[in-house]
Amino acid sequence: PDNVGPQFPAPGQPEGSVLQYPIRCYSAAAAPRRTSIMHIYEGILAGTAHGREILLVGAALTAAGTAVGPRQIDYARAPRVAVLSAAFFVASLIHVPLGPASEPLVLCGLLGLVLGWAAFPAVLVALTLQAVFFSFGGPTTLGLNTLNMALPAVVCYYLFRGAVRSDNEAVVFAA
C-alpha cells in the first residue's frame, strides 16, 4: 500500500528481516476525521439481501408518508413548507462536534411541530438536493434516509401538538 512507512528490522532479528506489521504513516489529509451518522451511505445496504429488504421497506414507508403529506398542504401553507425544507437543507449541512463524531442540526422537531405530515415531502426534497449536489446518500438510500428523518418529525407532531395549541405560554415554550 502507498501509506506504508519505513520498515525496520524486528528486535533480535537479522539485518535483512523487517517487522511483520509495518509502521503506517498517515498524512493530515488521510488522518481519521469526525464522521456524521446522518445519512446512510449509498451502497452500504444494497450488498446484502436483508439490506435490500430494509431499503425497500424504507422506500415504501416514505412513499406512503409522502402520499399523505401533500394532502396536508394548501396554498397558504406551501411557502411555509418550502422555507422549512430549505432551512432543513442548510441546517443539516452544519455539523456540531460531539465526541469522536459530529451531529448535524436536523430540525426534525421543528419540522414536525410546524408541518406535521407535510414534513415527509419537505425532507424528501431537501435530501434529494443534498444527494444531487453533495453526494450525501444516494438514490437507493433516499427512501430510508427520508424515513429516518421525517418519521421522528411526525412523531413530534403527535406528541406535542396539544401542547402547542395550548393557551399556556410556559407549555408552548417547553414543547
mmCIF file of C-alpha atoms in Angstrom:
data_model
loop_
_atom_site.group_PDB
_atom_site.id
_atom_site.type_symbol
_atom_site.label_atom_id
_atom_site.label_comp_id
_atom_site.label_asym_id
_atom_site.label_seq_id
_atom_site.Cartn_x
_atom_site.Cartn_y
_atom_site.Cartn_z
ATOM 1 C CA PRO A 1 0.000 0.000 0.000
ATOM 2 C CA ASP A 2 1.023 3.591 -0.544
ATOM 3 C CA ASN A 3 0.704 4.628 3.114
ATOM 4 C CA VAL A 4 3.217 2.089 4.477
ATOM 5 C CA GLY A 5 6.116 3.847 6.170
ATOM 6 C CA PRO A 6 9.665 2.677 6.552
ATOM 7 C CA GLN A 7 10.173 -0.903 7.642
ATOM 8 C CA PHE A 8 12.790 -1.621 10.297
ATOM 9 C CA PRO A 9 14.386 -4.883 11.397
ATOM 10 C CA ALA A 10 12.461 -6.524 14.235
ATOM 11 C CA PRO A 11 14.379 -6.617 17.545
ATOM 12 C CA GLY A 12 16.554 -9.727 17.765
ATOM 13 C CA GLN A 13 16.172 -10.494 14.046
ATOM 14 C CA PRO A 14 18.885 -10.484 11.376
ATOM 15 C CA GLU A 15 19.560 -7.279 9.455
ATOM 16 C CA GLY A 16 17.612 -8.332 6.339
ATOM 17 C CA SER A 17 14.311 -9.065 8.096
ATOM 18 C CA VAL A 18 11.585 -6.495 8.671
ATOM 19 C CA LEU A 19 8.696 -6.060 11.060
ATOM 20 C CA GLN A 20 5.735 -8.263 10.317
ATOM 21 C CA TYR A 21 3.401 -5.322 10.874
ATOM 22 C CA PRO A 22 4.799 -2.299 9.031
ATOM 23 C CA ILE A 23 4.515 1.132 10.575
ATOM 24 C CA ARG A 24 1.799 3.118 8.852
ATOM 25 C CA CYS A 25 2.347 6.809 8.169
ATOM 26 C CA TYR A 26 -0.684 8.998 7.648
ATOM 27 C CA SER A 27 -0.723 12.445 6.201
ATOM 28 C CA ALA A 28 -3.002 15.122 7.630
ATOM 29 C CA ALA A 29 -5.387 14.537 4.725
ATOM 30 C CA ALA A 30 -5.603 10.810 5.423
ATOM 31 C CA ALA A 31 -5.933 11.183 9.207
ATOM 32 C CA PRO A 32 -9.193 9.874 10.657
ATOM 33 C CA ARG A 33 -11.809 12.609 10.694
ATOM 34 C CA ARG A 34 -15.018 13.081 12.577
ATOM 35 C CA THR A 35 -17.849 11.330 10.836
ATOM 36 C CA SER A 36 -21.517 12.098 10.568
ATOM 37 C CA ILE A 37 -24.171 9.465 11.003
ATOM 38 C CA MET A 38 -26.953 11.468 9.431
ATOM 39 C CA HIS A 39 -27.072 9.728 6.064
ATOM 40 C CA ILE A 40 -26.941 6.072 5.225
ATOM 41 C CA TYR A 41 -24.293 5.974 2.533
ATOM 42 C CA GLU A 42 -25.036 4.722 -0.951
ATOM 43 C CA GLY A 43 -24.219 1.042 -1.445
ATOM 44 C CA ILE A 44 -23.911 0.137 2.249
ATOM 45 C CA LEU A 45 -27.177 -1.801 2.464
ATOM 46 C CA ALA A 46 -27.578 -2.788 -1.171
ATOM 47 C CA GLY A 47 -24.930 -5.512 -0.904
ATOM 48 C CA THR A 48 -26.966 -7.909 1.237
ATOM 49 C CA ALA A 49 -30.409 -9.433 0.881
ATOM 50 C CA HIS A 50 -31.544 -8.090 4.260
ATOM 51 C CA GLY A 51 -30.156 -4.682 3.365
ATOM 52 C CA ARG A 52 -32.174 -4.597 0.157
ATOM 53 C CA GLU A 53 -35.299 -5.555 2.125
ATOM 54 C CA ILE A 54 -34.650 -2.706 4.562
ATOM 55 C CA LEU A 55 -34.188 -0.288 1.664
ATOM 56 C CA LEU A 56 -37.453 -1.438 0.049
ATOM 57 C CA VAL A 57 -39.426 -1.125 3.286
ATOM 58 C CA GLY A 58 -37.943 2.336 3.878
ATOM 59 C CA ALA A 59 -38.826 3.413 0.349
ATOM 60 C CA ALA A 60 -42.385 2.049 0.679
ATOM 61 C CA LEU A 61 -42.987 3.798 4.010
ATOM 62 C CA THR A 62 -41.530 7.021 2.639
ATOM 63 C CA ALA A 63 -43.809 6.774 -0.392
ATOM 64 C CA ALA A 64 -46.787 6.326 1.948
ATOM 65 C CA GLY A 65 -45.740 9.289 4.108
ATOM 66 C CA THR A 66 -45.090 11.408 1.060
ATOM 67 C CA ALA A 67 -48.524 10.493 -0.314
ATOM 68 C CA VAL A 68 -50.182 11.682 2.917
ATOM 69 C CA GLY A 69 -48.047 14.826 3.250
ATOM 70 C CA PRO A 70 -49.213 16.832 0.221
ATOM 71 C CA ARG A 71 -52.833 16.415 1.310
ATOM 72 C CA GLN A 72 -51.930 18.493 4.373
ATOM 73 C CA ILE A 73 -50.550 21.335 2.242
ATOM 74 C CA ASP A 74 -52.871 24.018 0.937
ATOM 75 C CA TYR A 75 -51.841 27.128 -0.972
ATOM 76 C CA ALA A 76 -51.426 29.144 2.223
ATOM 77 C CA ARG A 77 -49.059 26.570 3.790
ATOM 78 C CA ALA A 78 -46.935 25.886 0.689
ATOM 79 C CA PRO A 79 -44.461 28.743 1.354
ATOM 80 C CA ARG A 80 -44.043 27.552 4.954
ATOM 81 C CA VAL A 81 -43.206 24.038 3.737
ATOM 82 C CA ALA A 82 -40.725 25.430 1.201
ATOM 83 C CA VAL A 83 -38.986 27.660 3.751
ATOM 84 C CA LEU A 84 -38.689 24.861 6.321
ATOM 85 C CA SER A 85 -37.429 22.457 3.665
ATOM 86 C CA ALA A 86 -34.739 24.980 2.746
ATOM 87 C CA ALA A 87 -33.910 25.511 6.440
ATOM 88 C CA PHE A 88 -33.580 21.735 6.883
ATOM 89 C CA PHE A 89 -31.328 21.577 3.806
ATOM 90 C CA VAL A 90 -28.992 24.292 5.103
ATOM 91 C CA ALA A 91 -29.052 23.363 8.808
ATOM 92 C CA SER A 92 -28.251 19.722 8.136
ATOM 93 C CA LEU A 93 -25.013 20.845 6.469
ATOM 94 C CA ILE A 94 -23.861 22.381 9.781
ATOM 95 C CA HIS A 95 -22.151 19.733 11.888
ATOM 96 C CA VAL A 96 -21.662 20.109 15.638
ATOM 97 C CA PRO A 97 -18.666 18.143 17.022
ATOM 98 C CA LEU A 98 -19.777 15.622 19.618
ATOM 99 C CA GLY A 99 -17.016 13.324 20.876
ATOM 100 C CA PRO A 100 -15.485 11.266 18.069
ATOM 101 C CA ALA A 101 -18.363 12.044 15.698
ATOM 102 C CA SER A 102 -20.291 15.111 14.649
ATOM 103 C CA GLU A 103 -24.019 15.571 14.514
ATOM 104 C CA PRO A 104 -25.902 17.770 12.072
ATOM 105 C CA LEU A 105 -28.654 20.179 13.063
ATOM 106 C CA VAL A 106 -31.562 18.206 11.673
ATOM 107 C CA LEU A 107 -34.536 20.280 12.933
ATOM 108 C CA CYS A 108 -36.887 17.266 12.952
ATOM 109 C CA GLY A 109 -38.817 18.516 15.970
ATOM 110 C CA LEU A 110 -39.410 21.937 14.451
ATOM 111 C CA LEU A 111 -40.438 20.430 11.114
ATOM 112 C CA GLY A 112 -42.882 18.137 12.868
ATOM 113 C CA LEU A 113 -44.414 20.835 15.050
ATOM 114 C CA VAL A 114 -44.987 23.211 12.163
ATOM 115 C CA LEU A 115 -45.648 20.855 9.236
ATOM 116 C CA GLY A 116 -46.977 17.563 10.596
ATOM 117 C CA TRP A 117 -47.218 15.006 7.789
ATOM 118 C CA ALA A 118 -46.038 17.637 5.314
ATOM 119 C CA ALA A 119 -42.562 17.037 6.779
ATOM 120 C CA PHE A 120 -42.236 13.967 4.523
ATOM 121 C CA PRO A 121 -42.226 15.850 1.201
ATOM 122 C CA ALA A 122 -40.168 18.684 2.741
ATOM 123 C CA VAL A 123 -37.442 16.292 3.921
ATOM 124 C CA LEU A 124 -37.591 14.305 0.676
ATOM 125 C CA VAL A 125 -36.939 17.426 -1.417
ATOM 126 C CA ALA A 126 -34.069 18.554 0.842
ATOM 127 C CA LEU A 127 -32.415 15.123 0.861
ATOM 128 C CA THR A 128 -32.802 14.777 -2.902
ATOM 129 C CA LEU A 129 -30.978 18.083 -3.376
ATOM 130 C CA GLN A 130 -28.260 17.013 -0.928
ATOM 131 C CA ALA A 131 -27.822 13.728 -2.810
ATOM 132 C CA VAL A 132 -27.563 15.535 -6.144
ATOM 133 C CA PHE A 133 -25.346 18.454 -5.107
ATOM 134 C CA PHE A 134 -23.181 16.964 -2.338
ATOM 135 C CA SER A 135 -23.408 13.168 -2.833
ATOM 136 C CA PHE A 136 -24.898 12.699 0.642
ATOM 137 C CA GLY A 137 -26.849 9.457 0.485
ATOM 138 C CA GLY A 138 -27.970 8.439 -2.964
ATOM 139 C CA PRO A 139 -30.902 7.151 -4.987
ATOM 140 C CA THR A 140 -31.116 3.726 -3.334
ATOM 141 C CA THR A 141 -30.924 5.083 0.216
ATOM 142 C CA LEU A 142 -33.080 8.174 -0.322
ATOM 143 C CA GLY A 143 -36.256 6.489 0.907
ATOM 144 C CA LEU A 144 -34.689 5.122 4.090
ATOM 145 C CA ASN A 145 -32.859 8.372 4.841
ATOM 146 C CA THR A 146 -36.109 10.296 4.395
ATOM 147 C CA LEU A 147 -37.929 7.892 6.691
ATOM 148 C CA ASN A 148 -35.188 8.205 9.335
ATOM 149 C CA MET A 149 -35.596 11.987 9.423
ATOM 150 C CA ALA A 150 -39.270 12.581 8.627
ATOM 151 C CA LEU A 151 -40.797 9.902 10.869
ATOM 152 C CA PRO A 152 -39.414 11.491 14.083
ATOM 153 C CA ALA A 153 -40.867 14.797 12.865
ATOM 154 C CA VAL A 154 -44.326 13.236 12.571
ATOM 155 C CA VAL A 155 -43.911 11.614 15.995
ATOM 156 C CA CYS A 156 -43.057 15.058 17.450
ATOM 157 C CA TYR A 157 -46.161 16.436 15.779
ATOM 158 C CA TYR A 158 -48.397 13.924 17.544
ATOM 159 C CA LEU A 159 -46.571 14.186 20.876
ATOM 160 C CA PHE A 160 -46.583 17.972 21.133
ATOM 161 C CA ARG A 161 -49.499 19.244 19.034
ATOM 162 C CA GLY A 162 -51.776 19.504 22.063
ATOM 163 C CA ALA A 163 -49.163 21.447 23.984
ATOM 164 C CA VAL A 164 -48.529 23.816 21.085
ATOM 165 C CA ARG A 165 -52.233 24.550 20.724
ATOM 166 C CA SER A 166 -52.450 25.238 24.439
ATOM 167 C CA ASP A 167 -53.055 28.754 25.751
ATOM 168 C CA ASN A 168 -50.399 28.302 28.441
ATOM 169 C CA GLU A 169 -47.223 30.049 27.233
ATOM 170 C CA ALA A 170 -44.944 28.003 29.509
ATOM 171 C CA VAL A 171 -46.243 24.734 27.999
ATOM 172 C CA VAL A 172 -45.811 26.048 24.456
ATOM 173 C CA PHE A 173 -42.246 27.169 25.272
ATOM 174 C CA ALA A 174 -41.404 23.771 26.808
ATOM 175 C CA ALA A 175 -42.720 21.965 23.734
#
